[in-house]
Each structure stands twice: as C-alpha cells, then as structure tokens.
Coordinates of C-alpha atoms and ligand atoms in Angstrom, one line a residue:
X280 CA 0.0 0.0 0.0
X281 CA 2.2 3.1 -1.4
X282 CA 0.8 5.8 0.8
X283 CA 3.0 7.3 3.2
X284 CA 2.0 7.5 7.0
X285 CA 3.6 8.2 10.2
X286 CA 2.9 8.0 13.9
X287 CA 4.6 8.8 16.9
X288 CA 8.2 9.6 17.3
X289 CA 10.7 8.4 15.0
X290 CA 14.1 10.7 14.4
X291 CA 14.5 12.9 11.2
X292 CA 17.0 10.6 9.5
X293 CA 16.7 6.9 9.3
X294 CA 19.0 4.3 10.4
X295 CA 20.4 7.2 12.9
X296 CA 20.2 7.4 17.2
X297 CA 16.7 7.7 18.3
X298 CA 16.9 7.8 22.1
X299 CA 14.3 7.6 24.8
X300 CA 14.5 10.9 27.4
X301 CA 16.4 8.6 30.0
X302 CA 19.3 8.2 27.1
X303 CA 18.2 4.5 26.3
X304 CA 18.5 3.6 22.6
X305 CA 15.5 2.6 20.7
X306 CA 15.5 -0.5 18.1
X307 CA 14.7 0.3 15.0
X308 CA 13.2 -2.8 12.8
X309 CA 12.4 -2.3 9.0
X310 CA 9.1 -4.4 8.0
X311 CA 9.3 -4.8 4.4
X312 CA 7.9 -6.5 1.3
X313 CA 10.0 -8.7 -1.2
X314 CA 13.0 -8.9 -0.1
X315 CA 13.6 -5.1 0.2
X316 CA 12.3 -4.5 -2.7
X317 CA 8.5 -3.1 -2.1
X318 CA 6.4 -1.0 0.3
X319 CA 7.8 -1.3 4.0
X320 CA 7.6 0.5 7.0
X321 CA 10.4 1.4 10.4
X322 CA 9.3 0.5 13.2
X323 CA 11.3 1.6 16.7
X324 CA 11.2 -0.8 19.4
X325 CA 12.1 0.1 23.3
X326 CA 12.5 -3.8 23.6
X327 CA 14.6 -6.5 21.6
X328 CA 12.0 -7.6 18.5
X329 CA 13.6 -10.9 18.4
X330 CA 13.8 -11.7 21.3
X331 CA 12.4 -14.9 22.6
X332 CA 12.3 -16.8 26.4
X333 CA 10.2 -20.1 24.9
X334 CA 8.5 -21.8 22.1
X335 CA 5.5 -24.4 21.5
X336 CA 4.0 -26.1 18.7
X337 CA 0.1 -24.1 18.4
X338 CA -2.2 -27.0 17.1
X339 CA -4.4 -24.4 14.3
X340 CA -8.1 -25.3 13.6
X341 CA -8.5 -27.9 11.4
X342 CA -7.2 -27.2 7.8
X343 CA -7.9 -29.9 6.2
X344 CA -10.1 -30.1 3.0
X345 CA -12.2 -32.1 0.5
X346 CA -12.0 -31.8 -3.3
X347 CA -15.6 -30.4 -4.5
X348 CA -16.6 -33.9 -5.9
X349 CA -19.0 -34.4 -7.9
X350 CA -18.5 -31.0 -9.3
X351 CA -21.2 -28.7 -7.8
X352 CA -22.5 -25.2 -7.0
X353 CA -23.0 -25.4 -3.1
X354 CA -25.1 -23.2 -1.1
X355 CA -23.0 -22.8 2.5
X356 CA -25.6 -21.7 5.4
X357 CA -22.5 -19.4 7.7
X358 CA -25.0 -18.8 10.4
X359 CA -25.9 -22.7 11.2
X360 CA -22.0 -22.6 12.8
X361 CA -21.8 -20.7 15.6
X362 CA -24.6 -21.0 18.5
X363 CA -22.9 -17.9 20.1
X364 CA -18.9 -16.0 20.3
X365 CA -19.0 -17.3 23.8
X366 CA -16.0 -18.7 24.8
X367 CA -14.5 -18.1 20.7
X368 CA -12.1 -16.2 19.2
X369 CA -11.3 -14.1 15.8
X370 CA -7.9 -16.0 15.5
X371 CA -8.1 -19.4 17.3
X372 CA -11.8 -19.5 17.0
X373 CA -12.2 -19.2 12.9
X374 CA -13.2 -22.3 11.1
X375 CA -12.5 -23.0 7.5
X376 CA -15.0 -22.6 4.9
X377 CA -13.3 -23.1 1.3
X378 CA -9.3 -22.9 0.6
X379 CA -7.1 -23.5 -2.3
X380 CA -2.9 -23.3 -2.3
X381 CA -3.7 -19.6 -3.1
X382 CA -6.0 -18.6 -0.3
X383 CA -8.3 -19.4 2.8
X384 CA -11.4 -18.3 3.5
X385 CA -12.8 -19.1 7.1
X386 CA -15.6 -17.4 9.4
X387 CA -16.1 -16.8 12.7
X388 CA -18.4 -15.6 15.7
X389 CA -16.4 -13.9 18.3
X390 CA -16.6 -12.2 21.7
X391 CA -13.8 -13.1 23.6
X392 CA -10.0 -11.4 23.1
X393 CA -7.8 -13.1 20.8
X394 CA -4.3 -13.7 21.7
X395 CA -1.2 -12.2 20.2
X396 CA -1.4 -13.4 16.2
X397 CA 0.7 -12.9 13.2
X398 CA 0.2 -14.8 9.9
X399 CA 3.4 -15.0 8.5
X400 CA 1.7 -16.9 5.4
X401 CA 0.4 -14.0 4.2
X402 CA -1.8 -10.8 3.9
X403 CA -5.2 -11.1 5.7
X404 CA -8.5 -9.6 4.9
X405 CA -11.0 -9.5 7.4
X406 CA -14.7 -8.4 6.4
X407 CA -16.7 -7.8 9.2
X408 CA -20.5 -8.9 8.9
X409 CA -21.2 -7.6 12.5
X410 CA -20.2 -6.3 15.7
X411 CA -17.7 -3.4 17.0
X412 CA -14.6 -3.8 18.7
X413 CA -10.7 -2.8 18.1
X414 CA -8.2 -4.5 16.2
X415 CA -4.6 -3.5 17.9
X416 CA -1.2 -4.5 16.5
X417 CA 2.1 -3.3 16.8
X418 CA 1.0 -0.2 15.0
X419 CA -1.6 1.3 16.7
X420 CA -5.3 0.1 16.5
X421 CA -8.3 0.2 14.0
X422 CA -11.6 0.4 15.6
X423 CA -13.8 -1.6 14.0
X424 CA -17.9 -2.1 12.7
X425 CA -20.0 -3.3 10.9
X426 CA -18.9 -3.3 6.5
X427 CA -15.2 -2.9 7.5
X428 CA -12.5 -4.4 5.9
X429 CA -9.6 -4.6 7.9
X430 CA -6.2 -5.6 5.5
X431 CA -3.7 -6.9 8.3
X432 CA -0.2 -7.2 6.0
X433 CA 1.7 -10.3 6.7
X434 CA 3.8 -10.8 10.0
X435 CA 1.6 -8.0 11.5
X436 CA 1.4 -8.8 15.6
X437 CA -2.0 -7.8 16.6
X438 CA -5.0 -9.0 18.4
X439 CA -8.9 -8.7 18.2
X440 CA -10.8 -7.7 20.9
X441 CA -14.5 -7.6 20.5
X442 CA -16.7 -5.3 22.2
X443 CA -19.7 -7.8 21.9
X444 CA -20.3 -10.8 19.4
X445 CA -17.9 -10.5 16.3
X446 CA -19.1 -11.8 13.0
X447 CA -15.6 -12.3 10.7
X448 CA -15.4 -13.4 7.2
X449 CA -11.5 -14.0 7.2
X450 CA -9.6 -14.2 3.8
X451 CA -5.9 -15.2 4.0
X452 CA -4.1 -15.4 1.3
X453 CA -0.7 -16.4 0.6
X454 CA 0.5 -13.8 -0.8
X455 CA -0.2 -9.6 -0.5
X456 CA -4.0 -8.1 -0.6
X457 CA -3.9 -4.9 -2.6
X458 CA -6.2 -2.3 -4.1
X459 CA -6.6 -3.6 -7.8
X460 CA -3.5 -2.4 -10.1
X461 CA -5.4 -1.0 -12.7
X462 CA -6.6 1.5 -10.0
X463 CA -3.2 2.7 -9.4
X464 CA -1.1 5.1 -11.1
X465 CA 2.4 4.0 -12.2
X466 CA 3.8 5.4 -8.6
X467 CA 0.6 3.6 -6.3
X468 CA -2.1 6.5 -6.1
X469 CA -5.2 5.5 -6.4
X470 CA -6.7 7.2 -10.1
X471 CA -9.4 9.0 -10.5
X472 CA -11.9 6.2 -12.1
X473 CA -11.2 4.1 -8.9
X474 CA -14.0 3.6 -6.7
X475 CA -12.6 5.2 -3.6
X476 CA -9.6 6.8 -3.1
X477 CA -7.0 7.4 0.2
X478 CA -9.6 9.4 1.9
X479 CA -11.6 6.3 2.4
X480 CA -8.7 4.2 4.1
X481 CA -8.2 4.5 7.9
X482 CA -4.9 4.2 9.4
X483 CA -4.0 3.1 12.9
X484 CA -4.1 5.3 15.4
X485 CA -0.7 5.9 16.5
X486 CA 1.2 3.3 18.4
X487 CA 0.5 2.4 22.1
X488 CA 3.0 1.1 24.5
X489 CA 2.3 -1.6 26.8
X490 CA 4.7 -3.2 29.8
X491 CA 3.7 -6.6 30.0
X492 CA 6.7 -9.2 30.8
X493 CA 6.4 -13.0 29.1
X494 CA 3.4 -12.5 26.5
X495 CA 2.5 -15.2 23.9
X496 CA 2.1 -14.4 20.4
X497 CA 0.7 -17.3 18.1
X498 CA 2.4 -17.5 14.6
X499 CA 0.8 -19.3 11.7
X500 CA 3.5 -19.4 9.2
X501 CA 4.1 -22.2 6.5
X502 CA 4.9 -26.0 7.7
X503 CA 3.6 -29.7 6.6
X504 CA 0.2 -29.7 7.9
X505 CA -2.5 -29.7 5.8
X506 CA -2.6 -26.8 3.8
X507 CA 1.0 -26.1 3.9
X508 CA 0.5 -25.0 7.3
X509 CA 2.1 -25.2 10.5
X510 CA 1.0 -23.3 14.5
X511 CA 3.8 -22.1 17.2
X512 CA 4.1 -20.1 20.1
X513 CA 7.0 -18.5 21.0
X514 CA 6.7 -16.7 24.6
X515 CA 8.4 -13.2 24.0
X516 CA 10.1 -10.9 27.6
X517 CA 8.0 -7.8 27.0
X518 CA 4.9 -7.2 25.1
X519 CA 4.9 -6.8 21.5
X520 CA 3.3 -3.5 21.2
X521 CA 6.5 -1.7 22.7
X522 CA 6.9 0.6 19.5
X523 CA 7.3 4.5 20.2
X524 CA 6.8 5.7 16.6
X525 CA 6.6 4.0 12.8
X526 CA 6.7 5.8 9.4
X527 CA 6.5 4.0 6.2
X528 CA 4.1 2.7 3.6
X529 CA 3.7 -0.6 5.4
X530 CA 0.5 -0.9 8.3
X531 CA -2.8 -2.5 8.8
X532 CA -5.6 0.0 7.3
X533 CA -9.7 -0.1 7.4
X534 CA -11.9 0.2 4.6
X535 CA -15.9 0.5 4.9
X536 CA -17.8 -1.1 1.9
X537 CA -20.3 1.8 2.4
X538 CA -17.2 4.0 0.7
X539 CA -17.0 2.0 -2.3
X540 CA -18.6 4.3 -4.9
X541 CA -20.5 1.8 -7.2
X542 CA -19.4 2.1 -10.7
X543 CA -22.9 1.6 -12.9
X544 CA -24.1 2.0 -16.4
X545 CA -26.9 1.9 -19.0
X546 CA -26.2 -1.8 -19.5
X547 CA -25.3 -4.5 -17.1
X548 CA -21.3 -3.6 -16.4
X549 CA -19.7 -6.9 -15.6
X550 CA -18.1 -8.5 -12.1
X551 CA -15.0 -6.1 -12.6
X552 CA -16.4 -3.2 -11.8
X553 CA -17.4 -4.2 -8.2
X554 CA -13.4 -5.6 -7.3
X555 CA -11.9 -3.9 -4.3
X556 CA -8.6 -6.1 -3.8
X557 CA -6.5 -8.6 -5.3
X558 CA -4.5 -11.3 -4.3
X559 CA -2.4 -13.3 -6.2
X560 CA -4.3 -15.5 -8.2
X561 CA -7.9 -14.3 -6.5
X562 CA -9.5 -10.9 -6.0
X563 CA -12.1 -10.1 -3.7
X564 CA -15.4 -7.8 -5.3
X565 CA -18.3 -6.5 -3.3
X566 CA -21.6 -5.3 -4.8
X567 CA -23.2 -2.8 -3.0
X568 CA -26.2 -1.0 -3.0
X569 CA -26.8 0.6 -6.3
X570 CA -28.9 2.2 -9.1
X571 CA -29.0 0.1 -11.8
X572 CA -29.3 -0.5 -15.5
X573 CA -30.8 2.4 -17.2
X574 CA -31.1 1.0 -21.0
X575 CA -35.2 1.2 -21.7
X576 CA -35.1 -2.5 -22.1
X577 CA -32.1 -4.0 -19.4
X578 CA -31.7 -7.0 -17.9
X579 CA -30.8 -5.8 -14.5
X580 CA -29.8 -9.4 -13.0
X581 CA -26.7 -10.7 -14.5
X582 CA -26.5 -12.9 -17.5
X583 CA -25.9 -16.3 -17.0
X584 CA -22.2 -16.8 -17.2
X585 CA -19.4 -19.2 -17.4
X586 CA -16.2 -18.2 -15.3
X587 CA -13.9 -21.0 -17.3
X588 CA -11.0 -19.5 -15.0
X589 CA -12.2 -19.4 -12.1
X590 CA -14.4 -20.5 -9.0
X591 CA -16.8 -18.1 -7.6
X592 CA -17.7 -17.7 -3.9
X593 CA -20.2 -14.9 -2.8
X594 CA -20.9 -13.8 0.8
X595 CA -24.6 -12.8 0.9
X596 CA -24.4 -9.6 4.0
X597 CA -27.3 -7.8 3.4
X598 CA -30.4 -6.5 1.9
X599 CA -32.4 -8.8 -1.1
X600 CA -30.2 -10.8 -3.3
X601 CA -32.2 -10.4 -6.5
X602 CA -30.4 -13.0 -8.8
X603 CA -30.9 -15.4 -6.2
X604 CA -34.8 -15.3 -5.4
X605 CA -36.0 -18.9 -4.7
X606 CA -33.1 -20.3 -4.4
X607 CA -32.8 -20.5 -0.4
X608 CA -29.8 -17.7 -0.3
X609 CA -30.5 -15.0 2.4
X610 CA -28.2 -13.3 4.9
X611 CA -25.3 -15.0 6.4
X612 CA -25.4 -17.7 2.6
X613 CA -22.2 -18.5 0.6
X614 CA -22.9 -20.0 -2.6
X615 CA -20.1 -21.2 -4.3
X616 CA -20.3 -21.5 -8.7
X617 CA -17.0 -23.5 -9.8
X618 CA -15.7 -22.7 -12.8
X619 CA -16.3 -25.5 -15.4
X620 CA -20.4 -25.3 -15.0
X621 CA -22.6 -22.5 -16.1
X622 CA -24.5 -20.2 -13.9
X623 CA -26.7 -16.8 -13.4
X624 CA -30.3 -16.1 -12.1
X625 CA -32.7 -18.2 -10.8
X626 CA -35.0 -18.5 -13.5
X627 CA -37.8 -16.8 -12.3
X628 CA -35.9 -13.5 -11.1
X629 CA -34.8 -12.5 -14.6
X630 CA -38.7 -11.4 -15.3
X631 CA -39.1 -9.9 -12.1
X632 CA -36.1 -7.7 -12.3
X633 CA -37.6 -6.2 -15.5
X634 CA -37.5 -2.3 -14.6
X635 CA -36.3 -2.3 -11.4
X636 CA -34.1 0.8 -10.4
X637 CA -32.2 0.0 -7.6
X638 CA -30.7 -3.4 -5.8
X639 CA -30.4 -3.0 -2.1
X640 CA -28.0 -5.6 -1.9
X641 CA -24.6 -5.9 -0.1
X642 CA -22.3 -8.9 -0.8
X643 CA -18.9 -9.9 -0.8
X644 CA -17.3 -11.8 -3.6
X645 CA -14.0 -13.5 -3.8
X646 CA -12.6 -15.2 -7.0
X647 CA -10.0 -17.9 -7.0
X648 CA -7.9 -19.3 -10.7
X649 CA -7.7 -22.2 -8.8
X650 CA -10.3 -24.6 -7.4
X651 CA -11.6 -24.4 -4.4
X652 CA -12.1 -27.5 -2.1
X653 CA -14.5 -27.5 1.1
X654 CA -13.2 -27.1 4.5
X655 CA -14.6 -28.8 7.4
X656 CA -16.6 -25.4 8.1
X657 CA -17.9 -25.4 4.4
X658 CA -18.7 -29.4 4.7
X659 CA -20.4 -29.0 7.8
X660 CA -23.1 -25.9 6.6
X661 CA -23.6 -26.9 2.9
X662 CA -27.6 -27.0 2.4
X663 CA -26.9 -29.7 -0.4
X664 CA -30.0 -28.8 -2.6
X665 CA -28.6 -25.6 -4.4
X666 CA -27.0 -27.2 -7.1
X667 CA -30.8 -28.5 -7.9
X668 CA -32.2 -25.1 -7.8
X669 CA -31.7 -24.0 -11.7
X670 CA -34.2 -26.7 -12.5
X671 CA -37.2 -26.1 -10.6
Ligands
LIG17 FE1 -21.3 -15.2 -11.1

C-alpha cells in the first residue's frame, strides 16, 4: 500500500540514534515486502524484537479439505456454525470454509479477546459482517464495525478484541492483498476512475505502549500440515506492542464497503467493476447497494455466465439478493459457482427484475484461478440442494 503514514516519534534521519528521554537507545526494525524491494515500513522498538524466552507447537483449527466432488454449486448456510462467540475467538476461534494453495477463507463468531497473532503466510483480509470492537497491532489500533475491511499485511502482531459478538469473514491469502492495479497510477495512487480513493482508508491510530513481561504471540507461518501450514508459540520478555513511533508505507488499514462508490451504467457492467482487492491468483469484489441499468429494455440481474477461469464464492451480507430469489440464499449464505459449470439467475428472477431501479444488496465476492475444495466449516453448513435449484 504506497501511501506514506507516520505516527509517533521516530528521528529525522533513518538508520540514525533515536533515544528515549532517559538516554536508552531505541531498536529500529524495517518491515518490508519482497526482499527489500517493495512497500515497508520502520518501526522503533524500546524492547529486543527478536527476542524470545520459549516456544511451543500451536495445534491451528483444522485445515484440512475435501476436493468439490461431484463438481457442484453449493449453497453454505454461515450462520448454522456458531450457536454464540461465547467462549470463541477471531484467531483461534475461525473455522475453514473453502481454501485452495492460493487462499483461505474461514468465518467466525467472536466475543472473547484473541491472543497475540501474526500470519506469516500471508496478507489477511478481514470483512466484518457484524459487531464493534478494536483491532490492535504493533502499529496502533483500528476500531472496528460493521462493512469494515480490515487488511492486516503479513507478519503483522496484533489481536482482536470484540466489544460484543464479532461476526468475521476471514480471507488469507498467501501472498499480499492490494487495491486492484489498474486502480493505481504508475507510482501507487489511487486514479481517479477508482471507486474510492486514500480518503476512504483508515490508518491506525498511532502506536501504544504496553509493559507486559512474558506474552505469547501465536504465529501461523508455513509447515507440513494440511494446507501447507504449520501453529507455534513463542513466549516473548515484554509485550509486542512496545513501539514508540513508525513511518512507512507498510501498516494494517480499514476500509468501509459503504465507501466504495459503485461504478454503474446503461447496460449490465460486468463483475469487474465491483473488485476492491486482489491477491495473487484471486480478487475479492463487493456489490453494494446501487442504481441500476438504465437501458429502456435492461436486464438488471446478471446474464448467466461461465467463469472458465475461475471459482466463484459470494458472501450474501445484506439487503435482497435479486439474482438469487428462490433459491434459499438470504443473509449469512455463501454460494459457491466453480468454474467448469454455467451459472446466473434463478429462472424466475430474470422477469421480475424487469424495470427495477435500484438493488439493495450488499455482498462480498471472492474469486480464486484455482479450485476451491470445502473445509470442514464449508462441509459441515452446505444445504446440499442448491445445485438442484436452476431446474425447478
Ligand atoms: Fe457469477
């Protein structure tokens, strides 16, 4: 993310004495991208930031996953998982809904505080269907509602701590989550035809200093479990969140999906138009409550369509989902179309979408080149008619 912030106190020159009022040297620690090579950010420590007194093997939720066999469109019911957050957690809590060697996509109810976390697999992207609270990290922290998007760059320390029941759609991928490139001008601002701009991101809040001695801090990082995967916990001497100051182009940020300016026309504009991110080898879309298509005689529900690249998964959040009336989608539905079978509307929408102006509809797509296969999550809640659903 190429735009420059800064926060607390960090010395005029880099790589140069920055000293605490008692005389005591801070650490400075560069957190950077590709080898040096890409966006980063200092960071300056009062404590060590390697510095460990003990390590454990952290058993993660369960990561393994079945192929999508027989090939189907499945219907995934995210509310039948949780009874409650009691007792649950954003991080150790989330349970695994669909993943590929590319990405993970998990969800959780939450109201407890996470522990310490870092993903050192890669960047994560945390919708959140519901609930306040604060995410902190070794930045500062993001407060948190309902429609936010919180992009957590890999190897970020930070925690989540709920004010009430949490409702997380958690995308990891293994590699960076970035606004889309074509958005970007040649030196990372966001153009004018994008649909939202730096204004719309929120930063952290400046960093905050804590004086803990012997925390934990969970790392997921990659290993030979299933998924390429591996836990530990290494027990560091003084809390994480010991920095005094940070500048770079490198930090967890927040994006509401209320600021994404829908991008419309007199015809039906295709998926592209609603992308927010990208990953490497998925992106992540949202369609959000719009006007639609103004041609005297549109079709305002998609076409039917055959993604021969890629699977489809859609996170049904709000409002009416007009494509998918009598289907069984509603609030709190995934529906996943695999690439390699044709879909679009339920039949009978297309007619009843005739002339309609606006779609109060809020949902959260991600699209993966690579096949998907069902996590114990996503085998659990699959409603097992949707695939049927075209023919009635
Ligand atoms: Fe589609």
């Amino acid at each position: 993310m190429a735009h420059y912030r800064h926060a607390g106190s960090i010395p005029p020159k880099r790589h140069t004495q920055h000293r605490s009022p008692d005389g005591a040297l801070y650490r400075e620690e560069l957190m950077g991208e590709e080898g040096f090579s890409s966006d980063s950010s200092l960071l300056y420590h009062r404590g060590v930031p390697s510095a460990i007194v003990d390590a454990r093997t952290w058993e993660l939720p369960d990561q393994s996953t079945t192929p999508n066999q027989p090939l189907l469109a499945r219907h995934l019911k995210l509310h039948d998982l949780f009874a409650s957050g009691d007792g649950v957690d954003v991080v150790t809590g989330r349970r695994l809904l669909l993943a590929n060697a590319d990405v993970r996509i998990s969800y959780v109810v939450a109201s407890e505080t996470s522990p310490l976390y870092r993903n050192a697999t890669g960047d994560e992207c945390v919708f959140v269907e519901a609930g306040t609270g604060t995410l902190e990290t070794v930045f500062g922290h993001l407060p948190f509602g309902p429609g936010d998007y919180l992009v957590v760059p890999r190897a970020t320390t930070h925690r989540w701590v709920p004010d009430g029941p949490v409702r997380a759609y958690c995308i990891e991928a293994n590699s960076h989550i970035a606004p889309p490139r074509r958005y970007l001008s040649r030196y990372g601002q966001l153009l004018e035809h994008a649909p939202y701009c730096e204004r719309d991101l929120r930063g952290p809040t400046g960093p905050e200093v804590r004086d803990e001695t012997d925390v934990e801090v969970f790392i997921k990082h990659r290993g030979s479990g299933p998924g390429g995967l591996a836990g530990t916990v290494h027990v560091v001497p003084q809390h994480p969140f010991d920095v005094v100051g940070w500048d770079g182009c490198l930090y967890p940020y927040a994006f509401n999906v209320a600021d994404f300016e829908p991008i419309t026309g007199r015809v039906h504009q295709p998926p592209p138009v609603h992308q927010v991110f990208e990953g490497s080898n998925f992106v992540i879309c949202n369609f959000v409550p719009r006007k639609v298509d103004y041609h005297p005689l549109a079709v305002p529900v998609p076409y039917y369509h055959s993604n021969v690249d890629s699977d489809e998964v859609m996170f049904y959040v709000d409002g009416d989902y007009e494509a998918r009336k009598g289907s069984g989608i509603g609030k709190g539905s995934v529906s996943l179309h695999p690439g390699g079978h044709s879909h679009g509307p339920q039949p009978s929408s297309i007619e009843a979408s005739l002339g309609a102006e606006s779609f109060d509809e809020l949902a959260v797509m991600v699209d993966t080149f690579r096949p998907l296969e069902l996590g114990e999550a996503g085998t659990s809640c699959d409603d097992g008619a949707y695939a049927w659903s075209w023919n009635r």
